[in-house]
């Protein structure tokens, strides 16, 4: 009887590791396994995630950016009748400007990652051949990018409203990305570590409220225990750097020190967010 079973089923399929088959030169022998695809590099993966997040969030987040900007400008208008000027006015303008970053990079990013975890969206990212750090940094960078126009508008409006100089507002070039990195990492970590989506939303709101109360209110008027909590908030050092830049002759060494602390906190918070992403993706 003639068998209808292919010969490869008996002697081993060609091209399958550990089995015999016909090699490329026509001889019979073991066939080596096919090489694996190269591992995705970090920078191209980061750029791809950043572009994808930027295009996805552009339509949904722009209205919220207007809300954050108008909110900060409204707070400055209210505080205009409370503070007289000097260091207090500089603190109000700097805190209100960084509050735009906190609203988007901390609050909205915490809600986004909380929603991803609750809806199973992390499973999609886990199947992509990209490093976990690229996912976290790409999403954080996209959300922080939306804060640039609102922060600039708020800082310029506050400077005009309180009669502050705009000569050194170029410091925003460093304040926005460093504060954005610190607050984005914190927001992503809160969203990924929260066991429920509702809790992630609550933590994001509480974080933004802390940035509002501890950043906008002048530090000299805060009780000492609350002042200690202010020192632990990542955005505080961005607020201090921007506030010092409104002086006629800023102490640039102190400004650089504040920005350096903000950068260190940003690296640490993004590292924690990356660890939280790995932890949430494998559960």
Coordinates of C-alpha atoms in Angstrom, one line a residue:
X1 CA 0.0 0.0 0.0
X2 CA 1.3 3.4 -0.9
X3 CA 1.6 5.8 2.1
X4 CA 0.1 9.3 1.8
X5 CA 2.1 10.6 4.8
X6 CA 4.7 13.1 3.6
X7 CA 8.3 12.0 3.9
X8 CA 9.1 15.1 6.1
X9 CA 6.7 13.8 8.8
X10 CA 8.9 10.7 9.1
X11 CA 12.4 11.9 8.6
X12 CA 11.9 15.4 10.0
X13 CA 10.7 18.7 8.4
X14 CA 13.2 20.7 6.5
X15 CA 14.1 23.9 8.3
X16 CA 13.0 22.7 11.7
X17 CA 15.7 22.8 14.4
X18 CA 17.2 19.5 15.5
X19 CA 15.8 17.6 12.4
X20 CA 17.4 16.4 9.2
X21 CA 16.5 17.8 5.8
X22 CA 18.1 19.0 2.5
X23 CA 20.6 21.8 3.0
X24 CA 21.1 24.6 0.6
X25 CA 24.0 22.8 -1.2
X26 CA 21.7 19.8 -1.9
X27 CA 23.2 17.5 0.7
X28 CA 21.2 15.6 3.3
X29 CA 22.0 16.7 6.9
X30 CA 20.9 18.7 9.9
X31 CA 19.4 22.1 9.1
X32 CA 20.4 25.0 11.4
X33 CA 17.7 27.1 13.1
X34 CA 16.6 30.3 11.5
X35 CA 18.2 33.4 13.1
X36 CA 16.0 35.5 15.3
X37 CA 15.0 39.1 14.4
X38 CA 17.3 41.7 15.9
X39 CA 16.1 43.3 19.2
X40 CA 14.5 46.6 18.8
X41 CA 16.8 49.5 19.7
X42 CA 15.8 52.0 22.4
X43 CA 15.9 55.3 20.5
X44 CA 13.9 54.2 17.5
X45 CA 11.4 52.5 19.8
X46 CA 11.1 55.6 21.9
X47 CA 10.5 57.8 18.8
X48 CA 7.8 55.4 17.5
X49 CA 5.9 55.3 20.8
X50 CA 6.2 59.1 21.1
X51 CA 4.8 59.7 17.7
X52 CA 2.0 57.3 18.2
X53 CA 1.0 58.8 21.6
X54 CA 1.3 62.3 20.2
X55 CA -1.0 61.6 17.3
X56 CA -3.4 59.7 19.5
X57 CA -3.7 62.3 22.2
X58 CA -3.7 65.4 20.0
X59 CA -7.5 65.6 19.5
X60 CA -8.5 64.4 23.0
X61 CA -6.0 66.4 25.1
X62 CA -6.0 69.8 23.4
X63 CA -9.3 70.9 25.0
X64 CA -8.0 69.8 28.4
X65 CA -4.9 71.9 27.8
X66 CA -7.1 74.9 27.3
X67 CA -8.8 74.1 30.6
X68 CA -5.5 73.8 32.4
X69 CA -4.3 77.1 30.9
X70 CA -7.5 79.0 31.8
X71 CA -7.4 77.4 35.3
X72 CA -3.9 78.7 35.9
X73 CA -4.7 82.2 34.6
X74 CA -7.8 82.3 36.7
X75 CA -5.8 81.4 39.8
X76 CA -3.4 84.2 39.1
X77 CA -6.2 86.7 38.7
X78 CA -7.7 85.6 42.0
X79 CA -4.3 85.8 43.7
X80 CA -3.7 89.3 42.2
X81 CA -6.0 90.7 44.9
X82 CA -4.2 88.9 47.7
X83 CA -0.5 89.4 47.1
X84 CA 1.1 92.8 46.8
X85 CA 4.1 92.0 44.8
X86 CA 7.7 91.0 45.4
X87 CA 8.7 87.4 46.1
X88 CA 5.0 86.4 46.6
X89 CA 4.0 87.5 43.1
X90 CA 7.0 85.7 41.6
X91 CA 5.9 82.5 43.5
X92 CA 2.3 82.8 42.3
X93 CA 3.3 83.2 38.6
X94 CA 5.9 80.4 38.7
X95 CA 3.6 78.0 40.5
X96 CA 0.7 78.7 38.2
X97 CA 2.9 78.1 35.1
X98 CA 4.2 74.8 36.4
X99 CA 0.6 73.9 37.4
X100 CA -0.2 73.5 33.7
X101 CA 2.5 70.8 33.5
X102 CA 1.1 69.1 36.6
X103 CA -2.4 69.1 35.2
X104 CA -1.4 67.3 32.0
X105 CA 1.7 65.4 32.9
X106 CA 0.7 64.2 36.3
X107 CA -3.1 64.1 36.4
X108 CA -3.9 63.0 32.9
X109 CA -1.1 60.6 32.6
X110 CA -2.1 58.8 35.8
X111 CA -5.6 58.5 34.4
X112 CA -4.3 57.2 31.1
X113 CA -2.1 54.4 32.6
X114 CA -4.8 53.5 35.0
X115 CA -7.2 53.1 32.2
X116 CA -4.7 51.1 30.2
X117 CA -4.2 48.7 33.1
X118 CA -7.9 48.3 33.8
X119 CA -8.8 47.8 30.2
X120 CA -6.1 45.4 29.3
X121 CA -4.2 47.9 27.1
X122 CA -0.9 47.0 28.7
X123 CA -1.2 43.5 27.1
X124 CA -1.0 45.2 23.7
X125 CA 2.2 47.1 24.6
X126 CA 3.7 43.9 26.2
X127 CA 3.5 42.1 22.8
X128 CA 5.4 44.9 21.0
X129 CA 9.2 44.3 20.6
X130 CA 10.0 47.6 22.4
X131 CA 11.8 48.1 25.7
X132 CA 9.5 49.0 28.6
X133 CA 11.4 52.2 29.2
X134 CA 10.6 53.3 25.7
X135 CA 6.8 52.9 26.4
X136 CA 6.9 54.9 29.6
X137 CA 9.2 57.6 28.2
X138 CA 7.3 57.9 25.0
X139 CA 4.0 58.3 26.7
X140 CA 5.4 60.7 29.2
X141 CA 7.2 62.8 26.6
X142 CA 4.0 63.0 24.5
X143 CA 1.9 64.2 27.4
X144 CA 4.6 66.7 28.6
X145 CA 4.8 68.1 25.0
X146 CA 1.2 69.3 25.3
X147 CA 2.1 71.5 28.2
X148 CA 4.5 73.8 26.3
X149 CA 2.1 76.3 24.8
X150 CA -0.1 76.5 27.9
X151 CA 2.9 77.0 30.2
X152 CA 4.4 79.8 28.0
X153 CA 1.0 81.6 27.7
X154 CA 0.5 81.4 31.5
X155 CA 4.0 82.7 32.3
X156 CA 3.8 85.6 29.9
X157 CA 0.2 86.5 31.1
X158 CA 1.3 86.3 34.8
X159 CA 4.4 88.5 34.1
X160 CA 2.2 91.2 32.5
X161 CA -0.5 90.8 35.3
X162 CA 2.0 91.2 38.1
X163 CA 4.5 93.6 36.4
X164 CA 7.3 91.1 36.3
X165 CA 10.2 91.1 33.8
X166 CA 10.0 88.7 30.9
X167 CA 13.7 89.0 30.1
X168 CA 14.7 85.6 31.6
X169 CA 11.6 83.6 30.6
X170 CA 13.9 81.5 28.4
X171 CA 14.5 79.5 31.6
X172 CA 11.2 77.7 30.6
X173 CA 13.2 75.9 28.0
X174 CA 14.7 73.9 30.9
X175 CA 11.9 74.1 33.4
X176 CA 9.2 72.6 31.2
X177 CA 11.0 69.4 30.2
X178 CA 12.6 68.8 33.6
X179 CA 9.4 69.4 35.5
X180 CA 7.5 67.5 32.9
X181 CA 9.8 64.5 33.3
X182 CA 9.5 64.5 37.1
X183 CA 5.7 64.9 37.1
X184 CA 5.2 62.5 34.2
X185 CA 7.1 59.8 35.9
X186 CA 5.1 60.3 39.1
X187 CA 1.8 60.3 37.2
X188 CA 2.7 57.1 35.3
X189 CA 3.8 55.4 38.5
X190 CA 0.6 56.3 40.2
X191 CA -1.5 55.0 37.3
X192 CA 0.4 51.8 37.0
X193 CA 0.6 51.0 40.7
X194 CA -3.0 51.8 41.5
X195 CA -5.0 48.6 41.8
X196 CA -8.1 50.2 40.3
X197 CA -8.8 52.7 37.6
X198 CA -10.8 54.9 40.0
X199 CA -8.0 55.0 42.5
X200 CA -5.6 56.0 39.8
X201 CA -7.9 58.9 38.9
X202 CA -8.1 59.9 42.5
X203 CA -4.4 59.8 43.0
X204 CA -3.8 62.0 39.9
X205 CA -6.3 64.5 41.2
X206 CA -4.7 64.6 44.6
X207 CA -1.2 65.0 43.0
X208 CA -2.5 68.0 41.0
X209 CA -4.1 69.5 44.1
X210 CA -0.8 69.2 45.9
X211 CA 1.0 71.0 43.0
X212 CA -1.7 73.7 43.2
X213 CA -1.5 74.3 47.0
X214 CA 2.2 73.8 47.5
X215 CA 3.3 75.4 44.3
X216 CA 1.1 78.5 43.9
X217 CA 0.9 79.6 47.5
X218 CA 4.0 81.5 48.6
X219 CA 6.4 79.3 50.7
X220 CA 6.8 81.9 53.4
X221 CA 3.1 81.7 54.3
X222 CA 3.0 77.9 54.6
X223 CA 3.3 76.1 58.0
X224 CA 6.7 74.4 58.6
X225 CA 5.3 70.8 58.3
X226 CA 3.6 71.6 55.0
X227 CA 6.8 73.3 53.9
X228 CA 8.6 69.9 54.3
X229 CA 5.9 68.3 52.1
X230 CA 6.6 71.0 49.6
X231 CA 10.2 70.1 49.4
X232 CA 9.2 66.5 48.5
X233 CA 7.0 67.5 45.6
X234 CA 8.9 67.1 42.3
X235 CA 7.6 70.3 40.7
X236 CA 8.8 72.4 43.6
X237 CA 12.3 72.8 42.2
X238 CA 11.0 73.8 38.8
X239 CA 8.8 76.4 40.5
X240 CA 11.8 77.7 42.5
X241 CA 14.0 77.9 39.4
X242 CA 11.3 79.9 37.4
X243 CA 10.6 82.1 40.4
X244 CA 14.3 83.1 40.8
X245 CA 14.5 84.0 37.1
X246 CA 12.1 86.9 37.7
X247 CA 14.7 88.7 39.8
X248 CA 16.5 91.6 38.2
X249 CA 19.8 89.8 38.7
X250 CA 19.1 86.1 39.2
X251 CA 21.5 83.9 41.1
X252 CA 22.1 81.5 38.2
X253 CA 24.1 79.1 40.4
X254 CA 21.0 78.5 42.6
X255 CA 18.8 78.3 39.5
X256 CA 21.1 75.6 38.0
X257 CA 21.0 73.7 41.3
X258 CA 17.2 73.7 41.4
X259 CA 17.1 72.5 37.8
X260 CA 19.7 69.8 38.6
X261 CA 17.6 68.5 41.6
X262 CA 14.5 68.5 39.3
X263 CA 16.5 66.5 36.7
X264 CA 17.6 63.9 39.3
X265 CA 14.0 63.6 40.6
X266 CA 12.8 63.2 37.0
X267 CA 15.2 60.3 36.4
X268 CA 14.2 58.6 39.6
X269 CA 10.5 59.0 39.0
X270 CA 10.8 57.7 35.4
X271 CA 12.8 54.7 36.7
X272 CA 10.1 53.9 39.2
X273 CA 7.5 54.2 36.4
X274 CA 9.4 51.8 34.2
X275 CA 9.6 49.3 37.1
X276 CA 5.8 49.8 37.7
X277 CA 5.2 49.1 34.0
X278 CA 7.1 45.9 34.0
X279 CA 5.3 44.8 37.2
X280 CA 1.9 45.6 35.8
X281 CA 2.6 44.1 32.4
X282 CA 3.4 40.6 33.7
X283 CA 0.6 40.3 36.2

